[in-house]
Amino acid sequence: MADPPMALPPAFLDELRARTPLPGLIGRKTRLLKSGRNWKGCCPFHGEKTPSFYVYDDHFHCFGCGAHGDAITFVMRAEGAAFPEAVERLAAEAGLDVPKPSPQEAARERRARDLHAVMAAAAEAYHRRLFLPEGRPALDYLLRRGLTEATIRAFMLGWAPSGRGAIAADLRPEDISEEQMLEAGLLRAGEAGDPPRDFFYARVMFPIRDRRGRVIAFGGRILGDGQPKYVNSPETPLFRKRMSLYGLDLAREGAFRGAPVVAVEGYMDVIALHQAGFTGTVAPLGTALTPEQLEELWRLNPEPVLCFDGDAAGARAAARAAETALPLITTERTLRFATLPAGEDPDTLTARGGRAAFQSVLDAAQPMAEALYGLVAEGRPAATPEQRAALRNRLAGAAGAIPDKALAAEYRRVLLDRFFAASRPAAKGGRPAPRRAARPAITAGPVLAERARMLLAILLRHPWLLAQAEEAVGLLDLPDGPPAQLRAAILAWHGGTERVDSEGLIAHLAQTGLEDAAAWALSPAGLPAAARPEALPGEVDEGFWHFFARLGGESGLREQQQEALTALIETNDPAAELRLKRLSEQLEAVRRGDEAAGTAGDAA
């Protein structure tokens, strides 16, 4: 891809390319089909019947005519646009303002090109010193960490000596000025009139490269126990920490060849995993993952793995990453979370157990929907009603951060399913739930499903009941299929809606693919009076608790009665008092064998 014929900041052009998905752009001109993780189709630039035109994450290539380039090149070739016109069109679609060309911008672009040459020369100088006698302690350190010489050379690792003025002495023969070294972050300005001094000294050097393989910064690790252990280059015209990932250029190649994309914590983790064959590995630069870094990961793979230490700090880092990612995930891109064994990091794990040890960590990675509950609930007690309500609000808030409403609803359903399952007595303090009385075999089939239908129909027509009965409904054992699906969707909706009305609930179910299940529940045959829209509140209340009793059985009612009593004692909440009253009435009716408790009737 040639340099642009107009002076625009390289960072702007990189962002423009990142915001322009190539399959969507090129798919307007030729039909593309998925081919593994890439796309292929017939070349739009020459007539062909057998597809030889391939679209990758950031470029296209035709193996027939040799056409090759990025999004800007494609618009120029496909539409006959000049470079400025192609940039303007793509920027308008991406919502970006094109910086105005100016002599200052042209000069800045020339300086950036010059700075890339400066950084390349510095990387060579540091690397060369690693293999001199002065760099022997650093080389021995890397070898002791299990790195081979081939790996050390592939990552261009180096050594910044302790003597001041070393990098300036190395680069002066290359006609690199002190001003350029200051702008590149290789020198720092002196204080009180002192001359500039080396930014890095007495450190093992890790060149940081952009996605095109150009050195843009360095990380330096001290030998021994000094602090800070790691230092990164300052922000420069080439380097913005939040936009960069260590190992990105090599990970692009690894991901293209099918390697899993994994984000770990540090430089040595990345290098050790690449050496072990995990060539899609990257790391942020000593900070929590940023939205920009997540975007880079998704350009490599729609479901990258975030790998964290198995300690409290690792759990906090995973929770922060999830919080950052939730507003960005879609049905097309998400994350998986992997946890290392306690006391291990990737390089120690692979050193002891080889490739198979880390592969087992990746195999155990959880999809985000599964991992999120633990990340939100970790270390938060849920013993009292107040604590449970606070946790439920946090779970609903996590799901609500997802912009896609259908996806957010699915996350609410999954999270609240876990919440209500964890609230059951069997999950509290590890105590087993009281054994329920055996039910007649007939209730395990159509009769039980029909009773569940009655209860759900009453809820669909009168969701205001959930204010007092939400937790009771969550604890019921309902048949799999439509009953369980409807219950989960109703509870998820109630946890995230501001307006509780039947029309809104039924519309929500239609939007989430449960229209048929709702129609099943509301089919007129045998519905009780309590499920009619015009039913009076007292009639609705009695009908609901009647069917609740028929579904829960005596043992289940006793458990819930005790739960309601505990809640009333702890909170003195009128809703808990009403729930206790209804449960006690239904329990008494069941004990009397009164099949027609309440006035609603039982169509089952």
Coordinates of C-alpha atoms in Angstrom, one line a residue:
M1 CA 0.0 0.0 0.0
A2 CA 1.7 3.1 -1.2
D3 CA 2.0 6.3 0.8
P4 CA -0.9 8.6 0.2
P5 CA -0.5 11.5 -2.3
M6 CA -1.9 13.9 0.2
A7 CA -0.6 14.8 3.7
L8 CA -2.9 13.2 6.2
P9 CA -1.9 12.0 9.7
P10 CA -1.1 8.2 9.7
A11 CA -3.2 7.8 12.9
F12 CA -6.2 9.2 11.0
L13 CA -5.7 6.8 8.1
D14 CA -5.2 3.8 10.4
E15 CA -8.5 4.7 12.2
L16 CA -10.3 5.1 8.9
R17 CA -9.2 1.7 7.8
A18 CA -10.1 0.2 11.2
R19 CA -13.6 1.7 11.0
T20 CA -14.3 0.3 7.5
P21 CA -15.1 -3.4 7.5
L22 CA -13.8 -4.7 4.2
P23 CA -16.4 -7.5 3.7
G24 CA -19.2 -5.0 3.9
L25 CA -17.5 -2.5 1.6
I26 CA -16.4 -5.0 -1.1
G27 CA -19.7 -7.0 -0.8
R28 CA -21.4 -4.0 -2.5
K29 CA -19.5 -4.8 -5.7
T30 CA -19.2 -8.6 -5.7
R31 CA -20.9 -11.4 -3.9
L32 CA -18.7 -12.7 -1.1
L33 CA -18.9 -16.1 0.7
K34 CA -17.4 -17.0 4.0
S35 CA -14.2 -19.1 3.6
G36 CA -12.9 -20.1 7.0
R37 CA -12.3 -16.9 8.9
N38 CA -12.0 -14.8 5.6
W39 CA -14.2 -14.2 2.6
K40 CA -13.9 -15.0 -1.1
G41 CA -15.7 -14.2 -4.3
C42 CA -15.2 -13.4 -8.0
C43 CA -12.8 -10.5 -8.6
P44 CA -14.7 -7.2 -9.4
F45 CA -11.7 -6.1 -11.5
H46 CA -11.5 -8.8 -14.1
G47 CA -14.0 -11.3 -15.4
E48 CA -13.8 -14.7 -13.8
K49 CA -16.1 -17.6 -13.1
T50 CA -14.1 -19.3 -10.4
P51 CA -13.5 -17.2 -7.3
S52 CA -9.9 -16.2 -6.7
F53 CA -10.5 -12.9 -4.9
Y54 CA -10.0 -13.1 -1.1
V55 CA -10.9 -10.5 1.5
Y56 CA -9.0 -10.5 4.9
D57 CA -9.3 -8.4 8.0
D58 CA -7.4 -5.4 6.6
H59 CA -6.7 -6.0 2.9
F60 CA -7.9 -7.8 -0.3
H61 CA -5.9 -9.9 -2.8
C62 CA -6.9 -11.4 -6.1
F63 CA -4.8 -14.5 -7.1
G64 CA -6.0 -14.1 -10.6
C65 CA -5.1 -10.6 -11.6
G66 CA -2.9 -9.6 -8.6
A67 CA -5.2 -6.7 -7.4
H68 CA -4.2 -5.9 -3.9
G69 CA -4.9 -3.2 -1.3
D70 CA -6.9 -1.8 1.6
A71 CA -10.3 0.0 1.8
I72 CA -9.0 3.2 0.3
T73 CA -7.3 1.4 -2.6
F74 CA -10.5 -0.6 -3.3
V75 CA -12.6 2.6 -3.6
M76 CA -10.0 4.2 -5.9
R77 CA -10.0 1.1 -8.2
A78 CA -13.7 0.2 -8.1
E79 CA -15.1 3.7 -8.4
G80 CA -12.3 5.5 -10.3
A81 CA -11.9 7.9 -7.3
A82 CA -8.8 9.9 -6.6
F83 CA -7.2 9.3 -3.2
P84 CA -8.7 12.5 -1.6
E85 CA -12.2 11.6 -2.9
A86 CA -11.9 7.9 -1.7
V87 CA -10.8 9.1 1.8
E88 CA -13.7 11.6 1.9
R89 CA -16.3 9.0 1.0
L90 CA -15.1 6.4 3.5
A91 CA -14.7 9.0 6.2
A92 CA -18.3 10.2 5.7
E93 CA -19.5 6.6 6.2
A94 CA -17.3 6.1 9.2
G95 CA -18.4 9.3 10.9
L96 CA -14.9 10.9 10.8
D97 CA -13.8 14.4 9.9
V98 CA -11.0 14.5 7.4
P99 CA -8.2 16.7 8.7
K100 CA -7.5 19.6 6.4
P101 CA -4.2 19.1 4.4
S102 CA -1.7 21.8 5.3
P103 CA 2.0 22.3 5.1
Q104 CA 2.1 21.6 8.8
E105 CA 0.4 18.2 8.3
A106 CA 2.8 17.4 5.4
A107 CA 5.8 18.3 7.7
R108 CA 4.3 16.2 10.5
E109 CA 3.9 13.2 8.1
R110 CA 7.5 13.5 7.0
R111 CA 8.7 13.6 10.6
A112 CA 6.6 10.5 11.4
R113 CA 8.3 8.6 8.5
D114 CA 11.6 9.8 9.8
L115 CA 10.8 8.7 13.3
H116 CA 10.0 5.2 12.1
A117 CA 13.5 5.1 10.7
V118 CA 14.9 6.4 14.0
M119 CA 13.0 3.7 16.0
A120 CA 14.2 1.0 13.6
A121 CA 17.8 2.1 14.1
A122 CA 17.4 2.2 17.9
A123 CA 15.9 -1.3 17.9
E124 CA 18.9 -2.6 16.0
A125 CA 21.3 -0.8 18.4
Y126 CA 19.7 -2.3 21.5
H127 CA 19.6 -5.7 19.9
R128 CA 23.2 -5.6 18.9
R129 CA 24.3 -4.6 22.4
L130 CA 22.4 -7.7 23.9
F131 CA 25.0 -9.9 22.2
L132 CA 28.1 -7.9 23.4
P133 CA 29.9 -8.7 26.6
E134 CA 28.1 -5.8 28.4
G135 CA 24.7 -7.4 27.5
R136 CA 25.6 -10.9 28.8
P137 CA 23.7 -10.6 32.1
A138 CA 20.5 -9.6 30.2
L139 CA 21.0 -12.5 27.6
D140 CA 21.5 -15.0 30.4
Y141 CA 18.3 -13.7 32.1
L142 CA 16.3 -14.3 28.9
L143 CA 17.9 -17.8 28.4
R144 CA 17.1 -18.7 32.0
R145 CA 13.5 -17.7 31.4
G146 CA 13.4 -20.4 28.8
L147 CA 13.7 -18.4 25.6
T148 CA 15.7 -19.7 22.7
E149 CA 18.1 -17.6 20.7
A150 CA 15.8 -17.8 17.7
T151 CA 12.9 -16.4 19.8
I152 CA 15.1 -13.6 21.1
R153 CA 16.1 -12.6 17.6
A154 CA 12.5 -12.9 16.3
F155 CA 11.3 -10.4 18.9
M156 CA 14.4 -8.2 18.5
L157 CA 15.0 -8.2 22.2
G158 CA 17.8 -6.0 23.3
W159 CA 19.8 -4.3 26.1
A160 CA 20.1 -0.6 27.1
P161 CA 23.4 -0.3 29.0
S162 CA 23.8 1.5 32.3
G163 CA 26.2 4.1 30.8
R164 CA 24.6 7.4 30.0
G165 CA 24.7 8.6 26.4
A166 CA 24.8 5.1 24.9
I167 CA 21.8 5.4 22.5
A168 CA 22.9 8.8 21.3
A169 CA 26.4 7.4 20.5
D170 CA 24.9 4.5 18.6
L171 CA 22.6 6.6 16.5
R172 CA 24.8 9.6 15.8
P173 CA 26.6 7.8 13.0
E174 CA 23.2 7.3 11.4
D175 CA 22.8 11.1 11.1
I176 CA 20.0 11.0 13.7
S177 CA 19.8 14.2 15.6
E178 CA 19.2 14.8 19.3
E179 CA 15.9 16.5 18.5
Q180 CA 14.7 13.4 16.7
M181 CA 15.7 11.2 19.6
L182 CA 13.8 13.4 22.0
E183 CA 10.7 13.3 19.8
A184 CA 10.9 9.5 19.5
G185 CA 11.1 9.1 23.3
L186 CA 14.6 7.7 23.3
L187 CA 16.0 10.7 25.3
R188 CA 14.4 12.8 28.0
A189 CA 15.0 16.5 28.5
G190 CA 17.5 17.4 31.1
E191 CA 16.6 19.4 34.2
A192 CA 17.9 22.9 35.1
G193 CA 19.8 23.2 31.8
D194 CA 21.4 19.8 31.9
P195 CA 21.8 18.0 28.6
P196 CA 19.2 15.3 27.6
R197 CA 19.7 11.8 29.0
D198 CA 18.8 8.3 28.0
F199 CA 15.2 7.4 28.7
F200 CA 16.1 3.7 29.0
Y201 CA 19.2 2.5 30.8
A202 CA 20.2 -0.8 32.4
R203 CA 17.1 -2.5 31.1
V204 CA 16.2 -5.5 28.9
M205 CA 14.5 -3.9 25.9
F206 CA 11.3 -5.1 24.2
P207 CA 10.5 -3.3 20.9
I208 CA 6.8 -2.5 20.5
R209 CA 5.7 -2.7 16.9
D210 CA 2.5 -1.6 15.2
R211 CA 0.3 -3.9 13.2
R212 CA 2.5 -3.3 10.1
G213 CA 5.6 -4.4 12.0
R214 CA 7.1 -0.9 12.4
V215 CA 8.8 -0.2 15.8
I216 CA 6.9 2.6 17.5
A217 CA 8.0 2.3 21.1
F218 CA 9.9 0.2 23.6
G219 CA 9.3 -1.5 26.9
G220 CA 12.3 -1.9 29.3
R221 CA 12.6 -4.4 32.2
I222 CA 15.1 -3.9 35.0
L223 CA 17.3 -6.8 36.0
G224 CA 16.9 -7.6 39.7
D225 CA 14.4 -6.3 42.1
G226 CA 14.4 -2.5 41.4
Q227 CA 11.3 -0.5 40.8
P228 CA 9.6 0.2 38.5
K229 CA 10.1 -3.3 37.1
Y230 CA 8.8 -2.2 33.6
V231 CA 8.9 1.2 31.9
N232 CA 7.3 2.0 28.5
S233 CA 8.2 4.7 26.1
P234 CA 6.4 8.0 26.6
E235 CA 3.5 9.0 24.3
T236 CA 5.0 10.2 21.0
P237 CA 3.7 11.0 17.5
L238 CA 4.1 7.3 16.8
F239 CA 3.0 5.8 20.0
R240 CA -0.3 5.9 22.0
K241 CA -0.4 3.3 24.7
R242 CA -4.1 2.8 24.7
M243 CA -4.1 2.0 20.9
S244 CA -1.3 -0.5 20.9
L245 CA -0.9 -4.2 21.7
Y246 CA 2.4 -6.0 22.2
G247 CA 3.0 -8.7 19.6
L248 CA 0.2 -7.5 17.3
D249 CA 2.2 -7.7 14.1
L250 CA 3.1 -11.4 14.7
A251 CA -0.4 -12.2 16.1
R252 CA -1.9 -11.0 12.8
E253 CA 0.1 -13.6 10.9
G254 CA -0.7 -16.3 13.6
A255 CA -4.5 -15.5 13.5
F256 CA -4.4 -15.6 9.7
R257 CA -3.0 -19.2 9.9
G258 CA -5.7 -20.2 12.4
A259 CA -4.1 -19.7 15.8
P260 CA -6.4 -18.7 18.6
V261 CA -6.2 -15.0 19.5
V262 CA -5.3 -14.6 23.2
A263 CA -4.7 -11.5 25.3
V264 CA -2.4 -12.1 28.3
E265 CA -0.7 -9.7 30.8
G266 CA 2.9 -9.1 29.9
Y267 CA 5.7 -9.1 27.4
M268 CA 7.3 -12.4 28.6
D269 CA 3.9 -14.1 28.6
V270 CA 3.5 -13.2 24.9
I271 CA 7.0 -14.3 23.9
A272 CA 6.8 -17.6 25.9
L273 CA 3.4 -18.5 24.3
H274 CA 4.6 -17.6 20.8
Q275 CA 7.6 -19.9 21.4
A276 CA 5.1 -22.6 22.5
G277 CA 3.1 -22.3 19.3
F278 CA 0.4 -19.9 20.4
T279 CA 1.2 -17.4 17.7
G280 CA -2.0 -15.3 18.1
T281 CA -1.0 -14.0 21.5
V282 CA -0.8 -10.3 22.4
A283 CA -0.7 -8.2 25.6
P284 CA -1.7 -4.6 26.6
L285 CA 1.1 -2.4 27.7
G286 CA 0.9 -2.6 31.5
T287 CA -2.7 -1.3 31.8
A288 CA -6.2 -2.6 31.7
L289 CA -7.6 -3.4 28.2
T290 CA -9.0 -0.3 26.5
P291 CA -11.9 -0.1 24.0
E292 CA -9.3 0.5 21.2
Q293 CA -7.3 -2.6 22.1
L294 CA -10.5 -4.7 22.1
E295 CA -11.3 -3.4 18.7
E296 CA -7.9 -4.6 17.5
L297 CA -8.5 -8.0 19.0
W298 CA -11.8 -8.3 17.2
R299 CA -10.2 -7.4 13.9
L300 CA -8.1 -10.6 14.4
N301 CA -10.9 -12.9 15.7
P302 CA -14.6 -12.4 16.6
E303 CA -14.1 -14.3 19.9
P304 CA -10.7 -13.7 21.3
V305 CA -9.7 -15.2 24.7
L306 CA -8.7 -13.0 27.6
C307 CA -6.4 -14.9 30.0
F308 CA -6.0 -13.8 33.6
D309 CA -4.1 -14.9 36.7
G310 CA -6.1 -17.1 39.1
D311 CA -5.8 -14.7 42.0
A312 CA -7.8 -11.7 43.3
A313 CA -6.0 -9.3 41.1
G314 CA -6.7 -11.4 38.1
A315 CA -10.4 -11.5 39.0
R316 CA -10.5 -7.7 39.3
A317 CA -8.7 -7.4 35.9
A318 CA -11.3 -9.8 34.3
A319 CA -14.2 -7.8 35.8
R320 CA -12.7 -4.5 34.5
A321 CA -12.3 -6.1 31.0
A322 CA -15.9 -7.3 31.0
E323 CA -17.1 -3.9 32.1
T324 CA -15.2 -2.3 29.2
A325 CA -16.4 -4.9 26.7
L326 CA -20.1 -5.0 27.4
P327 CA -21.0 -1.8 25.6
L328 CA -19.0 -3.0 22.6
I329 CA -20.1 -6.6 22.1
T330 CA -22.6 -7.6 19.4
T331 CA -24.1 -10.8 18.1
E332 CA -21.0 -10.9 15.8
R333 CA -18.2 -10.3 18.3
T334 CA -17.8 -11.3 21.9
L335 CA -15.1 -12.6 24.3
R336 CA -14.1 -15.7 26.2
F337 CA -12.4 -15.7 29.6
A338 CA -9.7 -18.1 30.7
T339 CA -8.2 -18.4 34.2
L340 CA -4.7 -19.6 34.9
P341 CA -4.0 -22.0 37.8
A342 CA -3.2 -20.2 41.1
G343 CA 0.4 -19.1 41.2
E344 CA 1.1 -19.6 37.5
D345 CA 1.6 -17.3 34.6
P346 CA 1.8 -18.4 30.9
D347 CA 5.6 -18.6 30.7
T348 CA 5.9 -20.7 34.0
L349 CA 3.0 -22.9 32.9
T350 CA 4.5 -23.7 29.5
A351 CA 7.9 -24.1 31.0
R352 CA 6.6 -26.8 33.3
G353 CA 3.9 -28.4 31.3
G354 CA 4.6 -27.5 27.7
R355 CA 2.0 -26.6 25.1
A356 CA -0.6 -29.0 26.5
A357 CA -0.7 -27.2 29.8
F358 CA -1.7 -23.9 28.3
Q359 CA -4.0 -25.6 25.8
S360 CA -6.0 -27.0 28.7
V361 CA -6.4 -23.5 30.0
L362 CA -7.8 -22.3 26.7
D363 CA -10.0 -25.4 26.4
A364 CA -11.6 -24.4 29.7
A365 CA -12.3 -20.8 28.7
Q366 CA -15.8 -19.7 29.4
P367 CA -18.0 -17.7 26.9
M368 CA -18.7 -14.2 28.2
A369 CA -22.3 -15.0 29.0
E370 CA -21.2 -17.8 31.3
A371 CA -18.3 -16.0 32.9
L372 CA -20.1 -12.7 33.5
Y373 CA -22.2 -13.9 36.5
G374 CA -19.1 -14.9 38.4
L375 CA -17.3 -11.7 37.5
V376 CA -20.3 -9.6 38.8
A377 CA -21.1 -11.7 41.9
E378 CA -17.5 -12.4 42.9
G379 CA -17.0 -11.5 46.6
R380 CA -20.4 -10.0 47.0
P381 CA -22.6 -11.6 49.7
A382 CA -26.2 -12.4 48.9
A383 CA -27.5 -13.7 52.2
T384 CA -30.1 -11.0 52.9
P385 CA -33.0 -9.7 50.7
E386 CA -31.1 -6.4 50.5
Q387 CA -27.9 -8.1 49.3
R388 CA -29.8 -10.3 46.8
A389 CA -31.6 -7.2 45.4
A390 CA -28.4 -5.3 45.1
L391 CA -26.8 -8.3 43.2
R392 CA -29.8 -8.6 41.0
N393 CA -29.6 -4.9 40.1
R394 CA -25.9 -5.3 39.3
L395 CA -26.7 -8.2 37.0
A396 CA -29.5 -6.4 35.3
G397 CA -27.2 -3.3 34.9
A398 CA -24.4 -5.4 33.3
A399 CA -26.9 -6.8 30.8
G400 CA -28.3 -3.3 30.2
A401 CA -24.9 -2.0 29.1
I402 CA -25.2 -4.0 25.9
P403 CA -26.6 -1.8 23.1
D404 CA -28.3 -4.6 21.1
K405 CA -31.6 -4.9 22.9
A406 CA -32.2 -8.5 21.8
L407 CA -28.7 -9.5 23.0
A408 CA -29.2 -7.6 26.2
A409 CA -32.4 -9.5 26.9
E410 CA -30.7 -12.8 26.3
Y411 CA -27.9 -11.8 28.8
R412 CA -30.5 -10.7 31.4
R413 CA -32.2 -14.1 31.0
V414 CA -29.0 -16.1 31.4
L415 CA -27.8 -14.0 34.4
L416 CA -31.2 -14.0 36.2
D417 CA -31.5 -17.8 35.6
R418 CA -28.2 -18.1 37.5
F419 CA -29.3 -15.7 40.1
F420 CA -32.5 -17.6 40.9
A421 CA -30.8 -20.9 40.8
A422 CA -28.2 -19.7 43.3
S423 CA -31.0 -18.4 45.5
R424 CA -32.5 -21.8 45.9
P425 CA -32.0 -23.3 49.4
A426 CA -29.7 -26.0 48.0
A427 CA -27.2 -23.3 47.0
K428 CA -27.1 -21.5 50.3
G429 CA -24.2 -22.3 52.5
G430 CA -23.9 -25.7 50.7
R431 CA -26.9 -27.1 52.7
P432 CA -29.0 -29.5 50.8
A433 CA -32.6 -28.5 50.2
P434 CA -35.2 -30.4 52.2
R435 CA -36.3 -33.5 50.3
R436 CA -39.6 -32.9 48.6
A437 CA -42.5 -35.3 48.9
A438 CA -42.8 -37.5 45.9
R439 CA -45.4 -36.3 43.4
P440 CA -47.9 -38.6 41.6
A441 CA -46.4 -39.7 38.3
I442 CA -49.3 -38.0 36.4
T443 CA -48.0 -34.5 37.4
A444 CA -44.7 -35.1 35.7
G445 CA -46.3 -34.9 32.2
P446 CA -49.2 -33.0 30.6
V447 CA -51.0 -32.0 33.8
L448 CA -47.9 -30.3 35.2
A449 CA -47.3 -28.5 31.9
E450 CA -50.9 -27.4 31.9
R451 CA -50.7 -26.0 35.5
A452 CA -47.6 -24.1 34.5
R453 CA -49.4 -22.7 31.5
M454 CA -52.2 -21.4 33.8
L455 CA -49.7 -19.7 36.1
L456 CA -47.7 -18.2 33.2
A457 CA -50.9 -16.9 31.5
I458 CA -51.9 -15.1 34.7
L459 CA -48.4 -13.5 34.8
L460 CA -48.6 -12.5 31.2
R461 CA -51.9 -10.7 31.6
H462 CA -51.1 -9.3 35.1
P463 CA -47.3 -8.8 35.4
W464 CA -47.8 -6.5 38.4
L465 CA -47.9 -9.7 40.4
L466 CA -44.1 -9.9 40.0
A467 CA -43.6 -7.1 42.5
Q468 CA -44.6 -9.6 45.2
A469 CA -44.0 -13.0 43.6
E470 CA -40.8 -12.6 41.4
E471 CA -38.5 -14.6 43.7
A472 CA -41.2 -17.3 44.3
V473 CA -41.7 -17.7 40.6
G474 CA -37.9 -18.0 40.1
L475 CA -37.7 -20.8 42.7
L476 CA -40.4 -23.0 41.1
D477 CA -39.5 -26.2 39.3
L478 CA -41.1 -25.8 35.9
P479 CA -41.0 -28.2 33.0
D480 CA -38.4 -27.7 30.3
G481 CA -39.4 -26.2 27.0
P482 CA -41.9 -23.3 26.8
P483 CA -42.7 -23.1 30.5
A484 CA -39.1 -22.7 31.6
Q485 CA -38.3 -20.4 28.6
L486 CA -41.2 -18.1 29.3
R487 CA -40.4 -17.9 33.1
A488 CA -36.8 -16.9 32.3
A489 CA -37.8 -14.3 29.8
I490 CA -40.5 -12.8 32.0
L491 CA -38.1 -12.5 34.9
A492 CA -35.4 -11.0 32.7
W493 CA -37.9 -8.5 31.3
H494 CA -39.1 -7.5 34.8
G495 CA -35.5 -6.9 35.9
G496 CA -34.9 -4.4 33.2
T497 CA -38.1 -2.7 32.4
E498 CA -39.4 0.6 33.8
R499 CA -43.1 0.1 32.8
V500 CA -44.7 -3.1 34.0
D501 CA -47.7 -3.8 31.7
S502 CA -49.0 -6.8 29.8
E503 CA -48.7 -5.3 26.3
G504 CA -45.1 -4.4 26.8
L505 CA -44.3 -7.9 28.2
I506 CA -46.0 -9.7 25.3
A507 CA -44.2 -7.4 22.8
H508 CA -40.9 -8.1 24.4
L509 CA -41.5 -11.9 24.1
A510 CA -42.2 -11.5 20.4
Q511 CA -39.0 -9.5 19.9
T512 CA -37.0 -12.3 21.7
G513 CA -38.4 -15.1 19.6
L514 CA -40.9 -16.4 22.2
E515 CA -44.1 -15.3 20.4
D516 CA -45.2 -18.9 19.9
A517 CA -44.5 -19.8 23.5
A518 CA -46.6 -16.8 24.7
A519 CA -49.4 -17.9 22.3
W520 CA -49.3 -21.4 23.8
A521 CA -49.6 -20.0 27.3
L522 CA -52.5 -17.7 26.4
S523 CA -54.5 -20.2 24.2
P524 CA -58.1 -19.8 25.4
A525 CA -58.8 -23.5 26.1
G526 CA -59.2 -24.0 29.8
L527 CA -57.8 -20.7 30.9
P528 CA -59.0 -19.6 34.4
A529 CA -60.8 -16.4 35.1
A530 CA -57.7 -15.0 36.7
A531 CA -56.0 -15.0 33.3
R532 CA -58.5 -12.7 31.7
P533 CA -57.4 -9.1 31.1
E534 CA -60.5 -7.8 32.9
A535 CA -60.0 -9.9 36.1
L536 CA -60.1 -8.0 39.4
P537 CA -56.9 -7.8 41.4
G538 CA -58.3 -10.0 44.2
E539 CA -59.3 -12.7 41.7
V540 CA -55.9 -12.5 40.0
D541 CA -54.1 -12.8 43.3
E542 CA -56.0 -15.8 44.5
G543 CA -55.8 -17.5 41.1
F544 CA -52.0 -17.1 40.9
W545 CA -51.3 -18.5 44.4
H546 CA -53.7 -21.4 43.7
F547 CA -51.7 -22.5 40.7
F548 CA -48.5 -21.8 42.5
A549 CA -49.5 -24.2 45.2
R550 CA -50.5 -26.9 42.7
L551 CA -47.1 -26.6 41.1
G552 CA -45.0 -26.4 44.2
G553 CA -46.5 -29.2 46.3
E554 CA -46.6 -29.3 50.1
S555 CA -42.8 -29.6 50.5
G556 CA -42.1 -26.7 48.1
L557 CA -44.7 -24.6 49.8
R558 CA -43.2 -25.2 53.2
E559 CA -39.7 -24.1 51.9
Q560 CA -41.1 -21.0 50.4
Q561 CA -43.2 -20.2 53.5
Q562 CA -40.0 -20.3 55.5
E563 CA -38.2 -18.1 53.0
A564 CA -41.1 -15.6 53.1
L565 CA -41.1 -15.6 56.9
T566 CA -37.3 -14.9 57.0
A567 CA -37.8 -12.1 54.5
L568 CA -40.6 -10.6 56.6
I569 CA -38.5 -10.7 59.8
E570 CA -35.5 -9.1 58.1
T571 CA -37.3 -6.4 56.1
N572 CA -40.8 -5.9 57.5
D573 CA -41.8 -5.5 53.8
P574 CA -45.5 -5.5 53.1
A575 CA -44.9 -7.5 49.9
A576 CA -43.2 -10.2 52.0
E577 CA -46.1 -10.1 54.5
L578 CA -48.6 -10.7 51.6
R579 CA -46.5 -13.4 50.1
L580 CA -46.3 -15.2 53.5
K581 CA -50.1 -14.9 53.9
R582 CA -50.8 -16.4 50.5
L583 CA -48.3 -19.2 50.9
S584 CA -49.8 -20.1 54.3
E585 CA -53.3 -20.1 52.9
Q586 CA -52.3 -22.4 50.0
L587 CA -50.3 -24.7 52.3
E588 CA -53.3 -25.1 54.6
A589 CA -55.5 -25.8 51.6
V590 CA -53.1 -28.5 50.3
R591 CA -52.9 -30.1 53.7
R592 CA -56.8 -30.2 53.8
G593 CA -56.7 -31.8 50.3
D594 CA -58.8 -28.8 49.1
E595 CA -58.3 -29.1 45.3
A596 CA -60.3 -26.0 44.7
A597 CA -58.5 -23.6 46.9
G598 CA -59.4 -20.1 46.0
T599 CA -62.0 -19.0 43.5
A600 CA -60.0 -19.3 40.3
G601 CA -60.7 -23.0 39.5
D602 CA -58.2 -25.4 38.0
A603 CA -58.6 -26.4 34.4
A604 CA -55.9 -29.0 34.7

